[in-house]
PDB file of C-alpha atoms in Angstrom:
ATOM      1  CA  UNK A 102     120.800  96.815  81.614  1.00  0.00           C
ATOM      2  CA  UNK A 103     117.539  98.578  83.560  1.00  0.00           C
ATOM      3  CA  UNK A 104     115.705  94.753  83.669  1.00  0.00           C
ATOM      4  CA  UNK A 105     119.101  93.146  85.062  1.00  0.00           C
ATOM      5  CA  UNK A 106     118.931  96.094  87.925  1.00  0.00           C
ATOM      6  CA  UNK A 107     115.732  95.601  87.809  1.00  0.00           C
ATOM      7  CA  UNK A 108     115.705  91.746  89.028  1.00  0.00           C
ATOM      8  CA  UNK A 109     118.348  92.946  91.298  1.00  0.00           C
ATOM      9  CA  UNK A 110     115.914  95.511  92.746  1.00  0.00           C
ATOM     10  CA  UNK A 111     113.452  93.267  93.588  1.00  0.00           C
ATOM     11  CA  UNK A 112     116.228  91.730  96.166  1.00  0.00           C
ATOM     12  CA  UNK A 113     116.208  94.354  98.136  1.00  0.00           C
ATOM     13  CA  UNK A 114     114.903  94.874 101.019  1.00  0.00           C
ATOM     14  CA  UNK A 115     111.745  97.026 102.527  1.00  0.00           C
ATOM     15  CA  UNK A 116     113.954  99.575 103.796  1.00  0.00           C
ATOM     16  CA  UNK A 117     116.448  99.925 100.581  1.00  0.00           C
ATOM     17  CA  UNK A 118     113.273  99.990  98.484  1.00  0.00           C
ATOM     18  CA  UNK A 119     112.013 103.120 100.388  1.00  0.00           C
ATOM     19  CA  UNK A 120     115.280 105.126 100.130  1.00  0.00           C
ATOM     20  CA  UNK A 121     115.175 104.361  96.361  1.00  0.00           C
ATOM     21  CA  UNK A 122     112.268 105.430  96.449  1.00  0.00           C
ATOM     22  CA  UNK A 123     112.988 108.783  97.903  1.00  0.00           C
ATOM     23  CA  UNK A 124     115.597 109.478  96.195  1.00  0.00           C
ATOM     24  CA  UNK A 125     114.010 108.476  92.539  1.00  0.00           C
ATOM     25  CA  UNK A 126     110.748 110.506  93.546  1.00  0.00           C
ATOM     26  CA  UNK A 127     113.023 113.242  94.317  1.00  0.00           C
ATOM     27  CA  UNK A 128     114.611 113.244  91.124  1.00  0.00           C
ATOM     28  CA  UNK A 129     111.629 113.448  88.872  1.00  0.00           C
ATOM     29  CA  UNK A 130     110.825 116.652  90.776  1.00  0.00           C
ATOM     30  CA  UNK A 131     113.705 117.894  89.014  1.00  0.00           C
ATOM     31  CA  UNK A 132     112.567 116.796  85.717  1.00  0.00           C
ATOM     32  CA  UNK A 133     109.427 117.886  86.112  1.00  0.00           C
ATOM     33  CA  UNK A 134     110.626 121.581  87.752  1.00  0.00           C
ATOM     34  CA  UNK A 135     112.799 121.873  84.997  1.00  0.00           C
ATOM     35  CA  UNK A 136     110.184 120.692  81.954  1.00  0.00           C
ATOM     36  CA  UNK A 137     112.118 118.294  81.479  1.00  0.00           C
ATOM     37  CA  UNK A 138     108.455 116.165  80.425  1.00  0.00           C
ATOM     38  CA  UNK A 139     106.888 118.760  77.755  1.00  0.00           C
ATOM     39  CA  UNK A 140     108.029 117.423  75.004  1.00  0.00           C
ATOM     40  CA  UNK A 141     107.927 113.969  74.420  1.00  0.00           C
ATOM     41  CA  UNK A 142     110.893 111.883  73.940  1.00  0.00           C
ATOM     42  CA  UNK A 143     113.100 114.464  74.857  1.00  0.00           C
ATOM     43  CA  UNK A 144     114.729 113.149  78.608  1.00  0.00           C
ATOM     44  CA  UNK A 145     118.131 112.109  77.854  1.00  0.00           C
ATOM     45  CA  UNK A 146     119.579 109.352  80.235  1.00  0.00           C
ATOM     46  CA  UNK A 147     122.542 112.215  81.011  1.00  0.00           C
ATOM     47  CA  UNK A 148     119.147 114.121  82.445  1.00  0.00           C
ATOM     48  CA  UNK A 149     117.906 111.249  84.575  1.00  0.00           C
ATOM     49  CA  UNK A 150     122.449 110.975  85.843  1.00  0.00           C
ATOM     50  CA  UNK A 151     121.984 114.871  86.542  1.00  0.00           C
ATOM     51  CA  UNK A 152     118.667 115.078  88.537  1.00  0.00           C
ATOM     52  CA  UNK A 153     119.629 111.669  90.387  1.00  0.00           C
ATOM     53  CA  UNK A 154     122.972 113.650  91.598  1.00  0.00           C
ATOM     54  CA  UNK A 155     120.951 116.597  92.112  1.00  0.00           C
ATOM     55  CA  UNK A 156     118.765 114.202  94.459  1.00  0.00           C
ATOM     56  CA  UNK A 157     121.925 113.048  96.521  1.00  0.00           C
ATOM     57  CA  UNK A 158     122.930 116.981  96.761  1.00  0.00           C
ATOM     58  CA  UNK A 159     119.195 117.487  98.560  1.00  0.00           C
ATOM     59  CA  UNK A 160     119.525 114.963 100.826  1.00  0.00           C
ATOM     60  CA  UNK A 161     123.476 114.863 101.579  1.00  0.00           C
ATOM     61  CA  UNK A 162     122.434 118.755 102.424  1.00  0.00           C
ATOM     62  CA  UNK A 163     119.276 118.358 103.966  1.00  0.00           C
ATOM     63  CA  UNK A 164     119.899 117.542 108.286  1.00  0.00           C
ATOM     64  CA  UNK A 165     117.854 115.348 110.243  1.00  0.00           C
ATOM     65  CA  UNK A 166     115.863 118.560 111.379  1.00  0.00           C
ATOM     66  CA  UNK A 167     114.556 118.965 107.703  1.00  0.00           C
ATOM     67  CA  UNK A 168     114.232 116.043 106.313  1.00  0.00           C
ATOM     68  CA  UNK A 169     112.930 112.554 108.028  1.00  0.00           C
ATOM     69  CA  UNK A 170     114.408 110.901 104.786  1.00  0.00           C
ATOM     70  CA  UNK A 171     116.569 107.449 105.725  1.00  0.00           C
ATOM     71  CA  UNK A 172     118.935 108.983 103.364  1.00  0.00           C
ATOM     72  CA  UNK A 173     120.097 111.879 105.277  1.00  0.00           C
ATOM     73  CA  UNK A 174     122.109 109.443 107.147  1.00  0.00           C
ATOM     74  CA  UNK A 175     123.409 107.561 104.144  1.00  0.00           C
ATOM     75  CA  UNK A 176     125.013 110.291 101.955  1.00  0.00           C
ATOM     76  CA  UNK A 177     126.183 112.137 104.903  1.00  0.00           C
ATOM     77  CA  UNK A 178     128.339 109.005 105.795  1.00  0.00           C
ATOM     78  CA  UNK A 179     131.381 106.670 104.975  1.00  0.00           C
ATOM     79  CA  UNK A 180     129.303 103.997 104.068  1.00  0.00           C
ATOM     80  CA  UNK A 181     130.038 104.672 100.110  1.00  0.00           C
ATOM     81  CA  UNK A 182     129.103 101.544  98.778  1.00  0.00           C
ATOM     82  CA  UNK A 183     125.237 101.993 100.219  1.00  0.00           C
ATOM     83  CA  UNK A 184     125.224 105.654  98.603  1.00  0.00           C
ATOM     84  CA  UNK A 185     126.147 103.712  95.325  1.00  0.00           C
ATOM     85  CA  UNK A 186     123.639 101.180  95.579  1.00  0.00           C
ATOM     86  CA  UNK A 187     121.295 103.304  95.991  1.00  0.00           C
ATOM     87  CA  UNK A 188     122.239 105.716  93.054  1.00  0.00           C
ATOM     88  CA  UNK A 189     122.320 103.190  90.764  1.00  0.00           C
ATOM     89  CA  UNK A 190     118.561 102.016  91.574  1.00  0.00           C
ATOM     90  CA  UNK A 191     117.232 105.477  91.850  1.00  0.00           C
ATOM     91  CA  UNK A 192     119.060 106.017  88.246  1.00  0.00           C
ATOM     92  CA  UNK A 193     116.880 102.646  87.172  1.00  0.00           C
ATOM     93  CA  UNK A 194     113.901 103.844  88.503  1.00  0.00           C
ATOM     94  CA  UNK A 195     113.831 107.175  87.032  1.00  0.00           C
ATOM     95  CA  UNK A 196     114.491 105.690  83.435  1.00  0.00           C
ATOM     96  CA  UNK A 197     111.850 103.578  83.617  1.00  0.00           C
ATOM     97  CA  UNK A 198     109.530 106.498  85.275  1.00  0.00           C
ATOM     98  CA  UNK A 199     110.559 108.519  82.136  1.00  0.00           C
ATOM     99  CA  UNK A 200     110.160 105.729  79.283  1.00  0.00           C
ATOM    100  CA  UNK A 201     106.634 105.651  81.401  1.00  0.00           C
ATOM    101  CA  UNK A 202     105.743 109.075  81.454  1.00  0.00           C
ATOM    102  CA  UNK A 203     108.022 111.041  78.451  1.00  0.00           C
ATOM    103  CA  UNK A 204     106.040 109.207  75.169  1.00  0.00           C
ATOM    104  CA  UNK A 205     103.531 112.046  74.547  1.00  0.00           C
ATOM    105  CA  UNK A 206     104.450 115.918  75.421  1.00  0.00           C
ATOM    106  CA  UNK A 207     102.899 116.515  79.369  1.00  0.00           C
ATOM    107  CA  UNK A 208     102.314 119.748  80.883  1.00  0.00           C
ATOM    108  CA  UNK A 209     103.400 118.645  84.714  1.00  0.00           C
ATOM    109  CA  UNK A 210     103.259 120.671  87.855  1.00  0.00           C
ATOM    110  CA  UNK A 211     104.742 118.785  91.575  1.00  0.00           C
ATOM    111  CA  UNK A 212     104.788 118.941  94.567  1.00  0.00           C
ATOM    112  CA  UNK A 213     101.324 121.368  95.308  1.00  0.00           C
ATOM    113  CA  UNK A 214     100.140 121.598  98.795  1.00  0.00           C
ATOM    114  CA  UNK A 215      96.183 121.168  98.617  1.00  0.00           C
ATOM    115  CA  UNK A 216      93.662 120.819 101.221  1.00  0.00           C
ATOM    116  CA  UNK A 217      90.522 120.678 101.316  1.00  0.00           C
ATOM    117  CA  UNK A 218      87.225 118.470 102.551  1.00  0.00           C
ATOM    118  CA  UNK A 219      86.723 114.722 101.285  1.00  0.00           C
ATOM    119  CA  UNK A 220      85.154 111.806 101.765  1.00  0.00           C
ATOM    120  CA  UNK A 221      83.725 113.463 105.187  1.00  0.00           C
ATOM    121  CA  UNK A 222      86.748 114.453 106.613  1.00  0.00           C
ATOM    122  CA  UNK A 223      89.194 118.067 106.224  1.00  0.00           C
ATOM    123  CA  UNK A 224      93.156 116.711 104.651  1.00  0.00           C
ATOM    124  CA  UNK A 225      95.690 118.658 103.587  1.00  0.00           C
ATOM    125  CA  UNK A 226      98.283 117.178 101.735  1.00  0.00           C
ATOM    126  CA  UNK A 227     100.944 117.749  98.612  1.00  0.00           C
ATOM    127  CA  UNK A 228     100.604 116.075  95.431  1.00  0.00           C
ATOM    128  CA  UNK A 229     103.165 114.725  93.977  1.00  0.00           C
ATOM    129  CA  UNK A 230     102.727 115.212  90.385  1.00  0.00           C
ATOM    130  CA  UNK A 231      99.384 116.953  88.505  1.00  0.00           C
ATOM    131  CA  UNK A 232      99.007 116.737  84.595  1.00  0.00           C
ATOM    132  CA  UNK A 233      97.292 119.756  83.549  1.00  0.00           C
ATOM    133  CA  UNK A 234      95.503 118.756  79.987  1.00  0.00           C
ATOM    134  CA  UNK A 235      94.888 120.177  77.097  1.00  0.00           C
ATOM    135  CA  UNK A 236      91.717 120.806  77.535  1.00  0.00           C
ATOM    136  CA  UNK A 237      92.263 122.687  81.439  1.00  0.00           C
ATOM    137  CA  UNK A 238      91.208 119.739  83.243  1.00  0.00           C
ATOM    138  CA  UNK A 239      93.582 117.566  85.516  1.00  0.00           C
ATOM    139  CA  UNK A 240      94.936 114.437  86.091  1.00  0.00           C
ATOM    140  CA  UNK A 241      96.478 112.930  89.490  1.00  0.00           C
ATOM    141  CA  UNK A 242      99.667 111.101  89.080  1.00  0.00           C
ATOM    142  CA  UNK A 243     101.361 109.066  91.372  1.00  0.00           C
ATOM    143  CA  UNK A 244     104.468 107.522  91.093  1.00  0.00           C
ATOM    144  CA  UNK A 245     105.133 103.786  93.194  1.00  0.00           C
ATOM    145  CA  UNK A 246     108.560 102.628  93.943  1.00  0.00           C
ATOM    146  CA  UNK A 247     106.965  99.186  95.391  1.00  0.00           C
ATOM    147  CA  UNK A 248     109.045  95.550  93.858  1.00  0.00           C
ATOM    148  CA  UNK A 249     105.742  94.166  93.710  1.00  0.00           C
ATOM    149  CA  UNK A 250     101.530  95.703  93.771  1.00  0.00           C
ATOM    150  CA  UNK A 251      98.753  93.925  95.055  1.00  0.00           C
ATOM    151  CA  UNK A 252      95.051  94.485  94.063  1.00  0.00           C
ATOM    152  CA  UNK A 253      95.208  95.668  98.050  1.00  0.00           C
ATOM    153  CA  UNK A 254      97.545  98.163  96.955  1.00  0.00           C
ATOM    154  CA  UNK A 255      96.275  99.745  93.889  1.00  0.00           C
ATOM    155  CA  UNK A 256      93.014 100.099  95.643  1.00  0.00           C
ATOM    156  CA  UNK A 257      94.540 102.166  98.277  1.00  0.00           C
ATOM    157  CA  UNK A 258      96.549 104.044  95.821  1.00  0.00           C
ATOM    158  CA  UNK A 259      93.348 105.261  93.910  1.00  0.00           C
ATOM    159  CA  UNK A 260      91.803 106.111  97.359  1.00  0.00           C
ATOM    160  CA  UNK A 261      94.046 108.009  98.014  1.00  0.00           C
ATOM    161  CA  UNK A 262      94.042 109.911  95.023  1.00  0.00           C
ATOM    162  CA  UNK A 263      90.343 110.384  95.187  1.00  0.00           C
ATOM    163  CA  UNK A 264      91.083 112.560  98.049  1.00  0.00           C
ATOM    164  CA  UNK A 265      93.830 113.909  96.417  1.00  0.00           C
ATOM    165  CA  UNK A 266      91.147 114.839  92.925  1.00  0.00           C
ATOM    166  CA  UNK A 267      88.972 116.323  95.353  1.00  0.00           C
ATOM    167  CA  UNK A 268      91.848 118.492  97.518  1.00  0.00           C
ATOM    168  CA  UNK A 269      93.163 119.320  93.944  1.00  0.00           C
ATOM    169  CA  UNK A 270      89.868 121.079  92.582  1.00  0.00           C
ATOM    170  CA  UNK A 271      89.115 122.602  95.745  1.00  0.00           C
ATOM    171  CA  UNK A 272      92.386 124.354  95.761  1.00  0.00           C
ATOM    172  CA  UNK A 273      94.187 124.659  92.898  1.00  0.00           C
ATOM    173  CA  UNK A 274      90.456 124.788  90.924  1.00  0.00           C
ATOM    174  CA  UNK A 275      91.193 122.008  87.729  1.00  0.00           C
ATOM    175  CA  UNK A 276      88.540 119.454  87.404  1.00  0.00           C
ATOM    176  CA  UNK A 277      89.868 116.351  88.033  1.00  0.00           C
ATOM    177  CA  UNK A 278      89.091 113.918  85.225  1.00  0.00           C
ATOM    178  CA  UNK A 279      91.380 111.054  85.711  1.00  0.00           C
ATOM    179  CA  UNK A 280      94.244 109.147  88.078  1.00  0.00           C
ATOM    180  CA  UNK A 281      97.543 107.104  87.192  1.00  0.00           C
ATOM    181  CA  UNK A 282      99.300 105.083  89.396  1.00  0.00           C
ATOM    182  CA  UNK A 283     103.131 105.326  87.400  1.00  0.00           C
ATOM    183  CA  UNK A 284     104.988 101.573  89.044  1.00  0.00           C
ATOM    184  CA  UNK A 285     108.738 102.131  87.313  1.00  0.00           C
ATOM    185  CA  UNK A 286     109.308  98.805  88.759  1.00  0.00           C
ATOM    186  CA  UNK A 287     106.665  96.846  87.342  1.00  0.00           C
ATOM    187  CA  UNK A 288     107.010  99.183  83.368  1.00  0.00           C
ATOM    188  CA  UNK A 289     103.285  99.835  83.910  1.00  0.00           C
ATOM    189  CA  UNK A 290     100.720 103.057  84.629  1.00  0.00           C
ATOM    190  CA  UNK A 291      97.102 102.187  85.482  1.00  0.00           C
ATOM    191  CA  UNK A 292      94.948 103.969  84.567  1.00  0.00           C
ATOM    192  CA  UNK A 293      91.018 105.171  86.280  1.00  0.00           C
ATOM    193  CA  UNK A 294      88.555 107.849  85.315  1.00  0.00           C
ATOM    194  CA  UNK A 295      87.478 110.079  87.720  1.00  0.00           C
TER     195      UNK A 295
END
């Protein structure tokens, strides 16, 4: 079933592949808020069905003055069979984020503003998802919802979290000793050390 939505997925459209995207990245904050990823093999798919509905409850509640999601709009409307589409995909994603992510017990905190002085320049940003290791240090995780990943693309990603590694130690104070780039769509994490 996830590889026949999956070949649907990659049908969609640039702007239906965002609001998936959204809405499966909002999701696995959920999981990961709730520890849902500490012990391995333990996310049920009535987990992933719950924090996907949770999702749709952030955004169907969120207004246009909070949120500058594209599915504001959609949940707060009649159009029904868009909402469904894009709960089905999100519930897709997620799975495969989790069959990803949930083989080994992970000690996950989201969503952490950091800021900080990189590569020459002051950002401030939030990081989507931080492993904290066994051994105190830290790796930067980020999650893709892209159908498809160019060498283009994955070198941006690890730029990015680069700055992210180096906003990370500077505020939060792990060392940063690796990256993943999760793509749900693609069943693969790459991985670089820092």
């Amino acid at each position: 079933h996830l590889n026949q939505v999956g070949m649907e997925f990659e049908g969609c459209d640039d702007t239906k592949s965002v609001a998936v995207g959204q809405l499966a990245h909002k999701a696995q904050e959920f999981l990961v808020e709730t520890g849902k990823f500490a012990v391995a093999n333990s996310i049920t798919a009535r987990d992933i069905e719950v924090a996907v509905a949770q999702a749709v409850v952030f955004f169907r509640q969120a207004n246009s003055t909070e949120s500058d999601s594209i599915l504001t709009p959609v949940f707060n409307s009649d159009n029904k069979a868009l909402a469904e589409l894009y709960i089905k995909y999100a519930v897709v994603a997620v799975a495969r984020f989790t069959q990803l992510l949930n083989t080994v017990d992970r000690n996950l905190i989201t969503e952490k503003m950091v800021e900080g002085y990189s590569q020459g320049e002051n950002f401030r940003g939030t990081a989507d998802l931080i492993q904290i290791n066994e051994d105190g240090t830290a790796t930067i995780l980020d999650q893709k919802h892209y159908r498809q990943v160019s060498t283009r693309n994955l070198n941006s990603f690890f730029l990015q979290m680069e700055i992210y590694g180096d906003l990370v130690e500077q505020t939060l104070g792990y060392k940063v000793t690796g990256y993943e780039v999760v793509l749900p769509w693609q069943n693969q994490t790459i991985r670089r050390k820092r």
